[in-house]
Amino acid sequence: MPASRLAEHFEDLEKQTHAARLGMWIFLGSETLLFGALFGLYGAYRAMYPEAFAAAAAHNSIWIGSINTVVLITSSLTVALAVVAVRANLGRRAGVLLLVSLLFGVTFLVLKGMEYADHIHHGILPGSAYHFHELPSAGANRFFSLYYLLTGLHALHVIAGMIFLGAVSVGCFRGRYDNRYHTPVELGGLYWHLIDIIWIFLWPLLYLTRP
């Protein structure tokens, strides 16, 4: 086993893997709490402005939101297949599958950027910059402020996940991971799955709850 796989402060690879998995699960738990709090904030404002939130959601592109949902779910599949491949000692196949996942991530961000551009063109901006004349209510302003906060934070997580998967993909092509050691591939997959799960909650809240 290459010595570079074992950090200096661990006795063996098993303990290192256990610590890495525990750290990732703690991190994922903190991310879940963060988005859970934001979903609670969304629910509180939705209870205050039910009609305005429904009307504002109708101005989001249901097609972009739905296509992005399919894109992320498919990317989760390719990440899962990459984990299966590396466990079978098929490192190059795992690397290719992770690159395909990255392409899905790029597709997601491009579509999201197109929707942002359309909103900005119509004056749909967060907070005091909001000047969408068709929906001038405070409730619509709150909806789109939360929309930018939730989707912007999620997009940052997508970018972070793409960077992580990209680095892991390079390791796969270089033969760094195999059936004995593939913890980074598994951890990258866990993180990417969380990103997808968060979006599955965002999609109905921001796109489907319309009149």
CSV table of C-alpha atoms in Angstrom, one decimal:
chain,number,residue,atom,x,y,z
A,1,MET,CA,0.0,0.0,0.0
A,2,PRO,CA,1.5,3.4,-1.0
A,3,ALA,CA,2.6,5.3,2.1
A,4,SER,CA,1.1,8.5,0.7
A,5,ARG,CA,-2.4,7.1,1.4
A,6,LEU,CA,-1.8,7.0,5.2
A,7,ALA,CA,-1.5,10.3,7.0
A,8,GLU,CA,1.3,10.5,9.5
A,9,HIS,CA,-1.0,10.9,12.6
A,10,PHE,CA,-3.0,7.7,11.9
A,11,GLU,CA,-1.9,4.2,12.9
A,12,ASP,CA,-3.5,2.5,10.0
A,13,LEU,CA,-5.7,3.1,7.0
A,14,GLU,CA,-8.8,1.7,8.7
A,15,LYS,CA,-8.7,4.3,11.4
A,16,GLN,CA,-8.0,7.1,8.9
A,17,THR,CA,-11.0,6.0,6.8
A,18,HIS,CA,-13.2,5.9,9.9
A,19,ALA,CA,-12.1,9.4,10.9
A,20,ALA,CA,-12.7,10.7,7.4
A,21,ARG,CA,-16.2,9.2,7.2
A,22,LEU,CA,-17.1,10.5,10.7
A,23,GLY,CA,-15.9,14.0,9.7
A,24,MET,CA,-17.9,14.0,6.5
A,25,TRP,CA,-21.1,12.9,8.3
A,26,ILE,CA,-20.6,15.6,10.9
A,27,PHE,CA,-20.1,18.1,8.1
A,28,LEU,CA,-23.2,16.9,6.2
A,29,GLY,CA,-25.2,17.1,9.5
A,30,SER,CA,-24.2,20.8,9.9
A,31,GLU,CA,-25.2,21.5,6.3
A,32,THR,CA,-28.5,19.8,6.9
A,33,LEU,CA,-29.1,22.0,9.9
A,34,LEU,CA,-28.2,25.1,7.9
A,35,PHE,CA,-30.6,24.4,5.1
A,36,GLY,CA,-33.2,23.2,7.6
A,37,ALA,CA,-33.1,26.6,9.3
A,38,LEU,CA,-33.5,28.3,5.9
A,39,PHE,CA,-36.4,26.1,5.0
A,40,GLY,CA,-38.0,27.0,8.3
A,41,LEU,CA,-37.5,30.7,7.5
A,42,TYR,CA,-39.1,30.1,4.1
A,43,GLY,CA,-42.1,28.4,5.8
A,44,ALA,CA,-42.6,31.2,8.2
A,45,TYR,CA,-42.7,33.8,5.4
A,46,ARG,CA,-44.9,31.6,3.3
A,47,ALA,CA,-47.4,31.5,6.1
A,48,MET,CA,-47.3,35.3,6.3
A,49,TYR,CA,-47.6,35.9,2.5
A,50,PRO,CA,-49.3,32.8,1.0
A,51,GLU,CA,-50.8,34.5,-2.1
A,52,ALA,CA,-47.7,36.6,-2.9
A,53,PHE,CA,-45.4,33.6,-2.6
A,54,ALA,CA,-47.6,31.5,-4.9
A,55,ALA,CA,-47.8,34.4,-7.4
A,56,ALA,CA,-44.0,34.9,-7.2
A,57,ALA,CA,-43.2,31.2,-7.7
A,58,ALA,CA,-45.2,31.4,-11.0
A,59,HIS,CA,-42.5,33.7,-12.3
A,60,ASN,CA,-39.8,31.1,-11.9
A,61,SER,CA,-39.2,28.9,-15.0
A,62,ILE,CA,-40.8,25.6,-14.1
A,63,TRP,CA,-39.0,24.1,-17.1
A,64,ILE,CA,-35.5,25.2,-16.0
A,65,GLY,CA,-36.3,24.0,-12.4
A,66,SER,CA,-37.5,20.7,-13.6
A,67,ILE,CA,-34.7,20.1,-16.1
A,68,ASN,CA,-32.2,21.0,-13.4
A,69,THR,CA,-33.9,18.4,-11.1
A,70,VAL,CA,-33.4,15.7,-13.7
A,71,VAL,CA,-29.8,16.9,-14.3
A,72,LEU,CA,-28.9,16.6,-10.7
A,73,ILE,CA,-30.6,13.3,-10.1
A,74,THR,CA,-28.8,11.9,-13.2
A,75,SER,CA,-25.5,13.3,-11.9
A,76,SER,CA,-26.1,11.4,-8.6
A,77,LEU,CA,-26.5,8.2,-10.6
A,78,THR,CA,-23.2,8.7,-12.4
A,79,VAL,CA,-21.4,9.5,-9.1
A,80,ALA,CA,-22.8,6.3,-7.6
A,81,LEU,CA,-21.6,4.4,-10.6
A,82,ALA,CA,-18.2,5.9,-10.2
A,83,VAL,CA,-18.1,4.5,-6.6
A,84,VAL,CA,-19.1,1.1,-7.9
A,85,ALA,CA,-16.4,1.3,-10.6
A,86,VAL,CA,-13.6,2.2,-8.3
A,87,ARG,CA,-14.6,-0.6,-5.9
A,88,ALA,CA,-14.2,-2.9,-8.9
A,89,ASN,CA,-10.7,-1.6,-9.6
A,90,LEU,CA,-11.9,0.3,-12.6
A,91,GLY,CA,-10.3,3.6,-11.8
A,92,ARG,CA,-10.4,5.1,-15.3
A,93,ARG,CA,-14.0,4.3,-15.7
A,94,ALA,CA,-14.7,5.9,-12.3
A,95,GLY,CA,-12.8,9.0,-13.5
A,96,VAL,CA,-14.8,9.2,-16.7
A,97,LEU,CA,-18.1,8.9,-14.7
A,98,LEU,CA,-17.0,11.7,-12.4
A,99,LEU,CA,-16.2,13.9,-15.3
A,100,VAL,CA,-19.7,13.2,-16.7
A,101,SER,CA,-21.0,14.3,-13.3
A,102,LEU,CA,-19.0,17.5,-13.6
A,103,LEU,CA,-20.6,18.1,-17.0
A,104,PHE,CA,-24.0,17.7,-15.4
A,105,GLY,CA,-22.9,20.2,-12.7
A,106,VAL,CA,-21.9,22.7,-15.4
A,107,THR,CA,-25.2,22.2,-17.2
A,108,PHE,CA,-27.1,22.9,-13.9
A,109,LEU,CA,-25.1,26.1,-13.3
A,110,VAL,CA,-25.6,27.3,-16.9
A,111,LEU,CA,-29.4,26.9,-16.7
A,112,LYS,CA,-29.4,28.5,-13.3
A,113,GLY,CA,-27.4,31.4,-14.7
A,114,MET,CA,-29.9,31.8,-17.6
A,115,GLU,CA,-32.8,32.0,-15.1
A,116,TYR,CA,-30.9,34.6,-13.0
A,117,ALA,CA,-30.2,36.7,-16.1
A,118,ASP,CA,-33.9,36.7,-17.0
A,119,HIS,CA,-34.9,37.7,-13.5
A,120,ILE,CA,-32.3,40.5,-13.3
A,121,HIS,CA,-33.5,41.7,-16.7
A,122,HIS,CA,-37.0,42.1,-15.3
A,123,GLY,CA,-35.9,43.8,-12.1
A,124,ILE,CA,-36.3,40.7,-9.9
A,125,LEU,CA,-33.5,41.2,-7.5
A,126,PRO,CA,-33.1,40.5,-3.8
A,127,GLY,CA,-33.9,43.0,-1.0
A,128,SER,CA,-33.9,46.8,-1.7
A,129,ALA,CA,-32.8,46.2,-5.3
A,130,TYR,CA,-36.1,44.5,-6.1
A,131,HIS,CA,-38.1,46.6,-8.7
A,132,PHE,CA,-40.4,44.0,-10.5
A,133,HIS,CA,-43.4,46.2,-11.3
A,134,GLU,CA,-45.7,43.3,-12.0
A,135,LEU,CA,-45.4,42.0,-8.4
A,136,PRO,CA,-44.7,45.1,-6.2
A,137,SER,CA,-45.8,43.5,-2.9
A,138,ALA,CA,-43.5,43.0,0.1
A,139,GLY,CA,-44.4,39.3,0.0
A,140,ALA,CA,-43.0,38.9,-3.5
A,141,ASN,CA,-39.8,40.7,-2.4
A,142,ARG,CA,-39.4,38.3,0.5
A,143,PHE,CA,-39.9,35.3,-1.8
A,144,PHE,CA,-37.3,36.4,-4.3
A,145,SER,CA,-34.9,37.4,-1.5
A,146,LEU,CA,-35.2,33.9,-0.2
A,147,TYR,CA,-35.0,32.5,-3.7
A,148,TYR,CA,-31.6,34.1,-4.3
A,149,LEU,CA,-30.4,33.2,-0.8
A,150,LEU,CA,-31.4,29.5,-1.1
A,151,THR,CA,-30.4,28.9,-4.8
A,152,GLY,CA,-27.2,31.0,-4.5
A,153,LEU,CA,-26.1,29.1,-1.4
A,154,HIS,CA,-26.9,25.8,-3.2
A,155,ALA,CA,-25.0,26.9,-6.3
A,156,LEU,CA,-21.9,27.6,-4.2
A,157,HIS,CA,-22.3,24.0,-2.8
A,158,VAL,CA,-22.5,22.7,-6.4
A,159,ILE,CA,-19.3,24.6,-7.3
A,160,ALA,CA,-17.5,23.2,-4.2
A,161,GLY,CA,-18.7,19.7,-5.1
A,162,MET,CA,-17.5,20.0,-8.6
A,163,ILE,CA,-14.1,21.1,-7.4
A,164,PHE,CA,-14.0,18.1,-5.1
A,165,LEU,CA,-15.2,15.6,-7.7
A,166,GLY,CA,-12.7,17.1,-10.2
A,167,ALA,CA,-9.8,16.5,-7.8
A,168,VAL,CA,-11.0,13.0,-7.1
A,169,SER,CA,-11.4,12.3,-10.8
A,170,VAL,CA,-7.8,13.2,-11.4
A,171,GLY,CA,-6.8,10.7,-8.6
A,172,CYS,CA,-8.8,8.0,-10.3
A,173,PHE,CA,-7.0,8.6,-13.7
A,174,ARG,CA,-3.7,8.5,-11.9
A,175,GLY,CA,-4.5,5.1,-10.2
A,176,ARG,CA,-4.6,6.6,-6.7
A,177,TYR,CA,-7.8,4.8,-5.8
A,178,ASP,CA,-8.7,1.1,-6.0
A,179,ASN,CA,-10.9,-1.5,-4.2
A,180,ARG,CA,-8.7,-1.2,-1.0
A,181,TYR,CA,-8.6,2.6,-0.8
A,182,HIS,CA,-11.3,4.8,-2.3
A,183,THR,CA,-12.5,6.9,0.7
A,184,PRO,CA,-12.2,10.3,-1.2
A,185,VAL,CA,-14.5,8.9,-4.0
A,186,GLU,CA,-17.1,7.8,-1.4
A,187,LEU,CA,-16.9,11.1,0.5
A,188,GLY,CA,-17.3,13.1,-2.7
A,189,GLY,CA,-20.3,10.9,-3.6
A,190,LEU,CA,-21.9,11.6,-0.2
A,191,TYR,CA,-21.4,15.3,-0.5
A,192,TRP,CA,-22.9,15.3,-4.1
A,193,HIS,CA,-25.9,13.3,-3.0
A,194,LEU,CA,-26.6,15.9,-0.2
A,195,ILE,CA,-26.5,18.6,-2.9
A,196,ASP,CA,-29.1,16.7,-4.9
A,197,ILE,CA,-31.3,16.1,-1.9
A,198,ILE,CA,-31.3,19.8,-1.0
A,199,TRP,CA,-32.3,20.7,-4.5
A,200,ILE,CA,-35.2,18.1,-4.4
A,201,PHE,CA,-36.6,20.2,-1.5
A,202,LEU,CA,-35.9,23.5,-3.2
A,203,TRP,CA,-37.6,22.5,-6.5
A,204,PRO,CA,-41.2,22.2,-5.1
A,205,LEU,CA,-40.8,25.2,-2.8
A,206,LEU,CA,-39.6,27.6,-5.4
A,207,TYR,CA,-41.1,26.3,-8.6
A,208,LEU,CA,-44.1,24.1,-8.1
A,209,THR,CA,-46.1,25.9,-5.3
A,210,ARG,CA,-47.8,28.2,-7.7
A,211,PRO,CA,-51.5,29.0,-8.3
